Amino acid sequence: MSDNAPQLGPAADPTFGSATDAAEVRARIDTSKPHSARFWNYFVGGKDNYEKDRELGDHIKEIFPGLVDVARTSRLFLGRAVRHLATEQGIRQFLDIGTGLPTADNTHEVAQAAAPDSRIVYVDNDPLVLAHARALLTSTPEGETAYIDADLYDPEAILREASKTLDLSRPVALIILNTLGHVADYAQARDLVARLMAGLPSGSYLVISDSTATSEGMIAASNEYNRSGATPYYVREVAEIGGFFDGLDLVDPGVEQVTRWRAESADPTPVDAYGAVGRKA
């Protein structure tokens, strides 16, 4: 481990209840190969990454520098989508799956800045995210924030645990950003999304963004990433991103580049990542 790597343990992070808890988390962290959450953290300027993540990140930047823009602008898309749902649609409950490592403008920070009574549940199964869960488990006095150590491949378990914090009889915004690309089979990815949305009531929303196979550079970067030993990530066609929203009412402007979805600048940077927000009727 390099001197700049995250230091895990009771003294470094109050998440741990005991030295045994810290040891169990450390045992789950594999620093011998890159990991998507740490790799992405490096691209957005975070410090919670290891040498293998940085080596791959630097290599990918040589192949396709645009992936850094994808990482950073996808985060901005998240903020705009959450603000829209909280301020314009009155959503007060958010279920963020595959949240990754905490950085700036996390879902709970954006939502509770707009509506202090918002309730947020984060879901991830990466041990380093668990180690830093304390950073996520902050909340306004009026709202609540919780973290679930769970797997995307078990939607029913996620919903069951989320119901301890969220009222699933009331609308929820389901957020899955830069995560579904890890599901190799597209039909399976759609099924997982459908099962999650089936457990949410009318008036709920789905927010998805993922990298797309819209340039040779992005495809090359994805292929190189998949050869690194990290959990593979498959870039999809734009139409496939749209397919996740079948049966939902898309919020304007529909499926769009993440930089152009309700853009706040007159000339947004084009990127190889698309996203959308849809409402369950």
mmCIF file of C-alpha atoms in Angstrom:
data_model
loop_
_atom_site.group_PDB
_atom_site.id
_atom_site.type_symbol
_atom_site.label_atom_id
_atom_site.label_comp_id
_atom_site.label_asym_id
_atom_site.label_seq_id
_atom_site.Cartn_x
_atom_site.Cartn_y
_atom_site.Cartn_z
ATOM 1 C CA MET A 1 0.000 0.000 0.000
ATOM 2 C CA SER A 2 1.387 3.435 -0.885
ATOM 3 C CA ASP A 3 1.679 6.276 1.596
ATOM 4 C CA ASN A 4 -1.216 8.002 -0.171
ATOM 5 C CA ALA A 5 -3.580 5.025 0.062
ATOM 6 C CA PRO A 6 -6.582 5.167 2.404
ATOM 7 C CA GLN A 7 -5.702 4.288 5.965
ATOM 8 C CA LEU A 8 -8.354 1.978 7.365
ATOM 9 C CA GLY A 9 -8.857 1.367 11.053
ATOM 10 C CA PRO A 10 -10.599 2.607 14.179
ATOM 11 C CA ALA A 11 -8.264 5.586 14.576
ATOM 12 C CA ALA A 12 -8.616 6.659 10.963
ATOM 13 C CA ASP A 13 -12.331 6.189 10.450
ATOM 14 C CA PRO A 14 -15.052 6.245 13.130
ATOM 15 C CA THR A 15 -17.217 3.931 11.023
ATOM 16 C CA PHE A 16 -15.635 0.932 12.713
ATOM 17 C CA GLY A 17 -17.110 -0.257 15.966
ATOM 18 C CA SER A 18 -14.026 -2.298 16.907
ATOM 19 C CA ALA A 19 -10.624 -3.448 15.709
ATOM 20 C CA THR A 20 -12.324 -6.704 14.651
ATOM 21 C CA ASP A 21 -14.688 -4.764 12.378
ATOM 22 C CA ALA A 22 -11.717 -2.966 10.836
ATOM 23 C CA ALA A 23 -9.887 -6.227 10.211
ATOM 24 C CA GLU A 24 -12.928 -7.772 8.537
ATOM 25 C CA VAL A 25 -13.263 -4.817 6.169
ATOM 26 C CA ARG A 26 -9.539 -4.797 5.375
ATOM 27 C CA ALA A 27 -9.727 -8.507 4.563
ATOM 28 C CA ARG A 28 -12.322 -7.788 1.865
ATOM 29 C CA ILE A 29 -10.239 -5.110 0.138
ATOM 30 C CA ASP A 30 -8.129 -6.400 -2.738
ATOM 31 C CA THR A 31 -5.446 -3.877 -3.652
ATOM 32 C CA SER A 32 -3.754 -6.186 -6.171
ATOM 33 C CA LYS A 33 -6.091 -5.136 -8.980
ATOM 34 C CA PRO A 34 -8.104 -2.018 -9.836
ATOM 35 C CA HIS A 35 -11.643 -1.515 -8.596
ATOM 36 C CA SER A 36 -14.281 0.574 -10.345
ATOM 37 C CA ALA A 37 -15.245 2.688 -7.308
ATOM 38 C CA ARG A 38 -11.612 3.543 -6.543
ATOM 39 C CA PHE A 39 -10.767 4.047 -10.244
ATOM 40 C CA TRP A 40 -13.713 6.468 -10.589
ATOM 41 C CA ASN A 41 -12.703 8.178 -7.347
ATOM 42 C CA TYR A 42 -9.273 8.864 -8.847
ATOM 43 C CA PHE A 43 -10.828 10.384 -11.957
ATOM 44 C CA VAL A 44 -13.000 12.812 -9.982
ATOM 45 C CA GLY A 45 -10.029 13.972 -7.911
ATOM 46 C CA GLY A 46 -10.588 11.876 -4.790
ATOM 47 C CA LYS A 47 -7.917 10.364 -2.545
ATOM 48 C CA ASP A 48 -9.567 7.034 -1.728
ATOM 49 C CA ASN A 49 -7.697 4.909 -4.246
ATOM 50 C CA TYR A 50 -4.646 2.675 -4.499
ATOM 51 C CA GLU A 51 -1.619 2.397 -6.736
ATOM 52 C CA LYS A 52 -3.260 -0.101 -9.118
ATOM 53 C CA ASP A 53 -6.260 2.214 -9.542
ATOM 54 C CA ARG A 54 -4.026 5.187 -10.331
ATOM 55 C CA GLU A 55 -1.841 3.187 -12.715
ATOM 56 C CA LEU A 56 -4.885 2.092 -14.687
ATOM 57 C CA GLY A 57 -6.373 5.586 -14.557
ATOM 58 C CA ASP A 58 -3.203 7.125 -15.990
ATOM 59 C CA HIS A 59 -3.046 4.444 -18.684
ATOM 60 C CA ILE A 60 -6.685 4.987 -19.659
ATOM 61 C CA LYS A 61 -6.150 8.754 -19.821
ATOM 62 C CA GLU A 62 -3.414 8.160 -22.407
ATOM 63 C CA ILE A 63 -5.833 6.094 -24.496
ATOM 64 C CA PHE A 64 -8.934 8.233 -24.003
ATOM 65 C CA PRO A 65 -8.656 11.441 -21.932
ATOM 66 C CA GLY A 66 -12.390 11.971 -22.412
ATOM 67 C CA LEU A 67 -13.184 9.392 -19.746
ATOM 68 C CA VAL A 68 -12.171 11.921 -17.093
ATOM 69 C CA ASP A 69 -14.856 14.239 -18.475
ATOM 70 C CA VAL A 70 -17.365 11.396 -18.310
ATOM 71 C CA ALA A 71 -16.582 10.811 -14.631
ATOM 72 C CA ARG A 72 -16.838 14.450 -13.639
ATOM 73 C CA THR A 73 -19.854 15.386 -15.740
ATOM 74 C CA SER A 74 -21.773 12.290 -14.653
ATOM 75 C CA ARG A 75 -21.458 13.596 -11.104
ATOM 76 C CA LEU A 76 -22.870 16.938 -12.196
ATOM 77 C CA PHE A 77 -25.761 15.140 -13.925
ATOM 78 C CA LEU A 78 -26.551 13.445 -10.615
ATOM 79 C CA GLY A 79 -26.775 16.808 -8.890
ATOM 80 C CA ARG A 80 -29.073 18.313 -11.514
ATOM 81 C CA ALA A 81 -31.347 15.265 -11.523
ATOM 82 C CA VAL A 82 -31.641 15.147 -7.732
ATOM 83 C CA ARG A 83 -32.299 18.891 -7.500
ATOM 84 C CA HIS A 84 -34.973 18.624 -10.181
ATOM 85 C CA LEU A 85 -36.714 15.788 -8.361
ATOM 86 C CA ALA A 86 -36.521 17.457 -4.964
ATOM 87 C CA THR A 87 -37.472 20.978 -6.004
ATOM 88 C CA GLU A 88 -39.788 20.476 -8.998
ATOM 89 C CA GLN A 89 -41.307 17.053 -8.389
ATOM 90 C CA GLY A 90 -41.518 17.057 -4.601
ATOM 91 C CA ILE A 91 -39.577 13.813 -4.139
ATOM 92 C CA ARG A 92 -38.375 13.310 -0.587
ATOM 93 C CA GLN A 93 -37.028 9.742 -0.767
ATOM 94 C CA PHE A 94 -33.952 8.578 -2.692
ATOM 95 C CA LEU A 95 -32.502 5.077 -3.151
ATOM 96 C CA ASP A 96 -28.977 5.366 -4.594
ATOM 97 C CA ILE A 97 -27.560 2.002 -5.738
ATOM 98 C CA GLY A 98 -23.890 1.656 -6.599
ATOM 99 C CA THR A 99 -23.165 4.956 -4.907
ATOM 100 C CA GLY A 100 -19.394 4.484 -4.902
ATOM 101 C CA LEU A 101 -17.023 6.427 -2.688
ATOM 102 C CA PRO A 102 -18.222 9.694 -1.176
ATOM 103 C CA THR A 103 -16.977 12.863 -2.841
ATOM 104 C CA ALA A 104 -18.554 16.310 -3.074
ATOM 105 C CA ASP A 105 -22.261 16.845 -3.721
ATOM 106 C CA ASN A 106 -23.437 13.387 -2.734
ATOM 107 C CA THR A 107 -27.115 12.557 -3.185
ATOM 108 C CA HIS A 108 -28.032 13.308 0.427
ATOM 109 C CA GLU A 109 -26.231 16.651 0.353
ATOM 110 C CA VAL A 110 -27.980 17.796 -2.813
ATOM 111 C CA ALA A 111 -31.403 16.495 -1.782
ATOM 112 C CA GLN A 112 -31.316 17.824 1.771
ATOM 113 C CA ALA A 113 -30.012 21.208 0.642
ATOM 114 C CA ALA A 114 -33.191 21.491 -1.429
ATOM 115 C CA ALA A 115 -35.506 19.699 1.007
ATOM 116 C CA PRO A 116 -34.093 19.139 4.513
ATOM 117 C CA ASP A 117 -36.645 16.407 5.299
ATOM 118 C CA SER A 118 -35.362 14.148 2.496
ATOM 119 C CA ARG A 119 -34.521 10.535 3.349
ATOM 120 C CA ILE A 120 -31.710 8.801 1.480
ATOM 121 C CA VAL A 121 -30.544 5.186 1.390
ATOM 122 C CA TYR A 122 -27.204 4.359 -0.210
ATOM 123 C CA VAL A 123 -26.440 0.855 -1.473
ATOM 124 C CA ASP A 124 -23.024 -0.571 -2.343
ATOM 125 C CA ASN A 125 -21.085 -3.776 -1.737
ATOM 126 C CA ASP A 126 -17.551 -2.409 -1.983
ATOM 127 C CA PRO A 127 -15.654 -2.746 1.327
ATOM 128 C CA LEU A 128 -13.871 0.585 0.919
ATOM 129 C CA VAL A 129 -17.243 2.292 0.563
ATOM 130 C CA LEU A 130 -18.303 0.507 3.750
ATOM 131 C CA ALA A 131 -15.148 1.741 5.450
ATOM 132 C CA HIS A 132 -16.103 5.312 4.604
ATOM 133 C CA ALA A 133 -19.827 4.925 5.249
ATOM 134 C CA ARG A 134 -19.637 7.349 8.158
ATOM 135 C CA ALA A 135 -19.122 10.145 5.641
ATOM 136 C CA LEU A 136 -22.422 9.160 4.013
ATOM 137 C CA LEU A 137 -24.360 8.680 7.220
ATOM 138 C CA THR A 138 -24.758 12.362 7.914
ATOM 139 C CA SER A 139 -28.137 14.014 7.724
ATOM 140 C CA THR A 140 -30.150 17.075 8.522
ATOM 141 C CA PRO A 141 -32.160 16.769 11.747
ATOM 142 C CA GLU A 142 -35.355 16.692 9.669
ATOM 143 C CA GLY A 143 -34.236 13.902 7.312
ATOM 144 C CA GLU A 144 -32.375 10.624 7.490
ATOM 145 C CA THR A 145 -29.483 8.944 5.676
ATOM 146 C CA ALA A 146 -28.667 5.232 5.770
ATOM 147 C CA TYR A 147 -26.214 2.833 4.099
ATOM 148 C CA ILE A 148 -26.900 -0.761 3.029
ATOM 149 C CA ASP A 149 -24.088 -3.219 2.311
ATOM 150 C CA ALA A 150 -25.930 -5.136 -0.406
ATOM 151 C CA ASP A 151 -25.721 -6.440 -3.970
ATOM 152 C CA LEU A 152 -27.458 -5.120 -7.092
ATOM 153 C CA TYR A 153 -28.162 -8.742 -8.071
ATOM 154 C CA ASP A 154 -30.592 -9.112 -5.148
ATOM 155 C CA PRO A 155 -33.200 -6.366 -5.714
ATOM 156 C CA GLU A 156 -35.688 -7.813 -3.261
ATOM 157 C CA ALA A 157 -33.135 -7.743 -0.433
ATOM 158 C CA ILE A 158 -32.279 -4.144 -1.277
ATOM 159 C CA LEU A 159 -35.930 -3.126 -1.149
ATOM 160 C CA ARG A 160 -36.485 -5.029 2.068
ATOM 161 C CA GLU A 161 -33.578 -3.287 3.802
ATOM 162 C CA ALA A 162 -34.406 0.108 2.284
ATOM 163 C CA SER A 163 -37.917 -0.120 3.713
ATOM 164 C CA LYS A 164 -36.417 0.263 7.184
ATOM 165 C CA THR A 165 -35.605 3.877 6.286
ATOM 166 C CA LEU A 166 -37.899 4.680 3.354
ATOM 167 C CA ASP A 167 -41.681 4.460 3.161
ATOM 168 C CA LEU A 168 -42.109 2.358 0.029
ATOM 169 C CA SER A 169 -45.806 3.215 -0.160
ATOM 170 C CA ARG A 170 -44.729 6.744 -1.142
ATOM 171 C CA PRO A 171 -42.739 7.820 -4.231
ATOM 172 C CA VAL A 172 -39.018 7.073 -4.283
ATOM 173 C CA ALA A 173 -36.317 8.168 -6.733
ATOM 174 C CA LEU A 174 -34.217 5.133 -7.684
ATOM 175 C CA ILE A 175 -30.722 6.214 -8.773
ATOM 176 C CA ILE A 176 -28.299 3.860 -10.571
ATOM 177 C CA LEU A 177 -25.346 5.750 -12.017
ATOM 178 C CA ASN A 178 -22.385 4.193 -13.840
ATOM 179 C CA THR A 179 -23.236 0.803 -12.380
ATOM 180 C CA LEU A 180 -25.384 -1.159 -14.833
ATOM 181 C CA GLY A 181 -22.453 -1.424 -17.231
ATOM 182 C CA HIS A 182 -21.029 -4.002 -14.828
ATOM 183 C CA VAL A 183 -23.927 -6.323 -15.679
ATOM 184 C CA ALA A 184 -22.686 -8.071 -18.822
ATOM 185 C CA ASP A 185 -26.052 -9.382 -19.997
ATOM 186 C CA TYR A 186 -28.347 -6.556 -21.090
ATOM 187 C CA ALA A 187 -31.524 -8.564 -20.527
ATOM 188 C CA GLN A 188 -30.409 -9.292 -16.979
ATOM 189 C CA ALA A 189 -29.608 -5.630 -16.375
ATOM 190 C CA ARG A 190 -33.083 -4.649 -17.543
ATOM 191 C CA ASP A 191 -34.632 -7.323 -15.347
ATOM 192 C CA LEU A 192 -32.796 -6.023 -12.269
ATOM 193 C CA VAL A 193 -34.056 -2.490 -12.927
ATOM 194 C CA ALA A 194 -37.595 -3.743 -13.554
ATOM 195 C CA ARG A 195 -37.621 -5.711 -10.286
ATOM 196 C CA LEU A 196 -36.453 -2.683 -8.333
ATOM 197 C CA MET A 197 -39.046 -0.407 -9.936
ATOM 198 C CA ALA A 198 -41.762 -3.035 -9.358
ATOM 199 C CA GLY A 199 -41.225 -2.572 -5.630
ATOM 200 C CA LEU A 200 -41.779 1.186 -5.814
ATOM 201 C CA PRO A 201 -45.171 2.910 -6.057
ATOM 202 C CA SER A 202 -46.712 5.087 -8.731
ATOM 203 C CA GLY A 203 -45.075 8.489 -8.843
ATOM 204 C CA SER A 204 -41.596 7.070 -8.286
ATOM 205 C CA TYR A 205 -38.706 7.999 -10.569
ATOM 206 C CA LEU A 206 -35.785 6.199 -12.176
ATOM 207 C CA VAL A 207 -32.455 7.990 -12.751
ATOM 208 C CA ILE A 208 -29.807 6.181 -14.804
ATOM 209 C CA SER A 209 -26.622 7.192 -16.567
ATOM 210 C CA ASP A 210 -23.852 5.047 -18.026
ATOM 211 C CA SER A 211 -20.931 5.320 -20.417
ATOM 212 C CA THR A 212 -21.878 4.597 -24.018
ATOM 213 C CA ALA A 213 -20.263 3.042 -27.084
ATOM 214 C CA THR A 214 -20.493 6.340 -28.951
ATOM 215 C CA SER A 215 -16.832 6.775 -29.900
ATOM 216 C CA GLU A 216 -13.873 4.601 -30.787
ATOM 217 C CA GLY A 217 -11.977 6.108 -27.863
ATOM 218 C CA MET A 218 -14.593 5.091 -25.311
ATOM 219 C CA ILE A 219 -14.796 1.568 -26.718
ATOM 220 C CA ALA A 220 -10.990 1.271 -26.589
ATOM 221 C CA ALA A 221 -10.926 2.567 -23.013
ATOM 222 C CA SER A 222 -13.597 0.079 -21.970
ATOM 223 C CA ASN A 223 -11.724 -2.809 -23.564
ATOM 224 C CA GLU A 224 -8.484 -1.812 -21.841
ATOM 225 C CA TYR A 225 -10.247 -1.462 -18.489
ATOM 226 C CA ASN A 226 -11.740 -4.927 -18.888
ATOM 227 C CA ARG A 227 -8.290 -6.387 -19.509
ATOM 228 C CA SER A 228 -6.970 -4.917 -16.251
ATOM 229 C CA GLY A 229 -8.434 -7.557 -13.931
ATOM 230 C CA ALA A 230 -11.075 -5.229 -12.539
ATOM 231 C CA THR A 231 -14.737 -6.224 -12.638
ATOM 232 C CA PRO A 232 -15.600 -5.664 -16.330
ATOM 233 C CA TYR A 233 -17.667 -2.693 -17.441
ATOM 234 C CA TYR A 234 -19.499 -2.876 -20.779
ATOM 235 C CA VAL A 235 -20.378 0.307 -22.647
ATOM 236 C CA ARG A 236 -23.785 0.131 -24.346
ATOM 237 C CA GLU A 237 -25.590 1.749 -27.224
ATOM 238 C CA VAL A 238 -27.689 4.830 -26.486
ATOM 239 C CA ALA A 239 -30.847 2.917 -27.419
ATOM 240 C CA GLU A 240 -30.014 0.352 -24.758
ATOM 241 C CA ILE A 241 -29.788 3.087 -22.120
ATOM 242 C CA GLY A 242 -33.227 4.170 -23.267
ATOM 243 C CA GLY A 243 -34.496 0.611 -22.929
ATOM 244 C CA PHE A 244 -34.152 0.786 -19.143
ATOM 245 C CA PHE A 245 -36.963 3.362 -19.190
ATOM 246 C CA ASP A 246 -39.507 1.324 -21.156
ATOM 247 C CA GLY A 247 -42.917 1.767 -19.564
ATOM 248 C CA LEU A 248 -41.907 4.991 -17.804
ATOM 249 C CA ASP A 249 -42.692 8.584 -18.734
ATOM 250 C CA LEU A 250 -39.427 10.303 -19.632
ATOM 251 C CA VAL A 251 -38.740 13.721 -18.152
ATOM 252 C CA ASP A 252 -37.630 16.281 -20.762
ATOM 253 C CA PRO A 253 -35.233 16.185 -22.556
ATOM 254 C CA GLY A 254 -35.425 12.381 -22.484
ATOM 255 C CA VAL A 255 -32.346 10.211 -23.015
ATOM 256 C CA GLU A 256 -29.505 12.654 -23.575
ATOM 257 C CA GLN A 257 -25.795 13.134 -23.078
ATOM 258 C CA VAL A 258 -25.279 13.752 -19.366
ATOM 259 C CA THR A 259 -23.822 17.189 -20.077
ATOM 260 C CA ARG A 260 -26.895 18.181 -22.107
ATOM 261 C CA TRP A 261 -29.565 16.904 -19.713
ATOM 262 C CA ARG A 262 -31.015 20.183 -18.388
ATOM 263 C CA ALA A 263 -27.653 21.793 -19.079
ATOM 264 C CA GLU A 264 -26.707 24.836 -17.054
ATOM 265 C CA SER A 265 -24.247 26.109 -19.677
ATOM 266 C CA ALA A 266 -24.970 27.304 -23.198
ATOM 267 C CA ASP A 267 -22.374 25.042 -24.826
ATOM 268 C CA PRO A 268 -22.059 21.801 -22.824
ATOM 269 C CA THR A 269 -19.077 19.536 -23.479
ATOM 270 C CA PRO A 270 -20.010 16.441 -25.510
ATOM 271 C CA VAL A 271 -19.241 13.194 -23.662
ATOM 272 C CA ASP A 272 -19.689 9.447 -24.191
ATOM 273 C CA ALA A 273 -22.255 9.041 -21.429
ATOM 274 C CA TYR A 274 -26.035 9.244 -21.597
ATOM 275 C CA GLY A 275 -28.655 9.472 -18.921
ATOM 276 C CA ALA A 276 -32.324 10.116 -18.319
ATOM 277 C CA VAL A 277 -34.998 10.461 -15.687
ATOM 278 C CA GLY A 278 -38.310 8.617 -15.981
ATOM 279 C CA ARG A 279 -41.509 8.572 -13.940
ATOM 280 C CA LYS A 280 -43.566 5.527 -13.042
ATOM 281 C CA ALA A 281 -47.214 6.239 -13.828
#
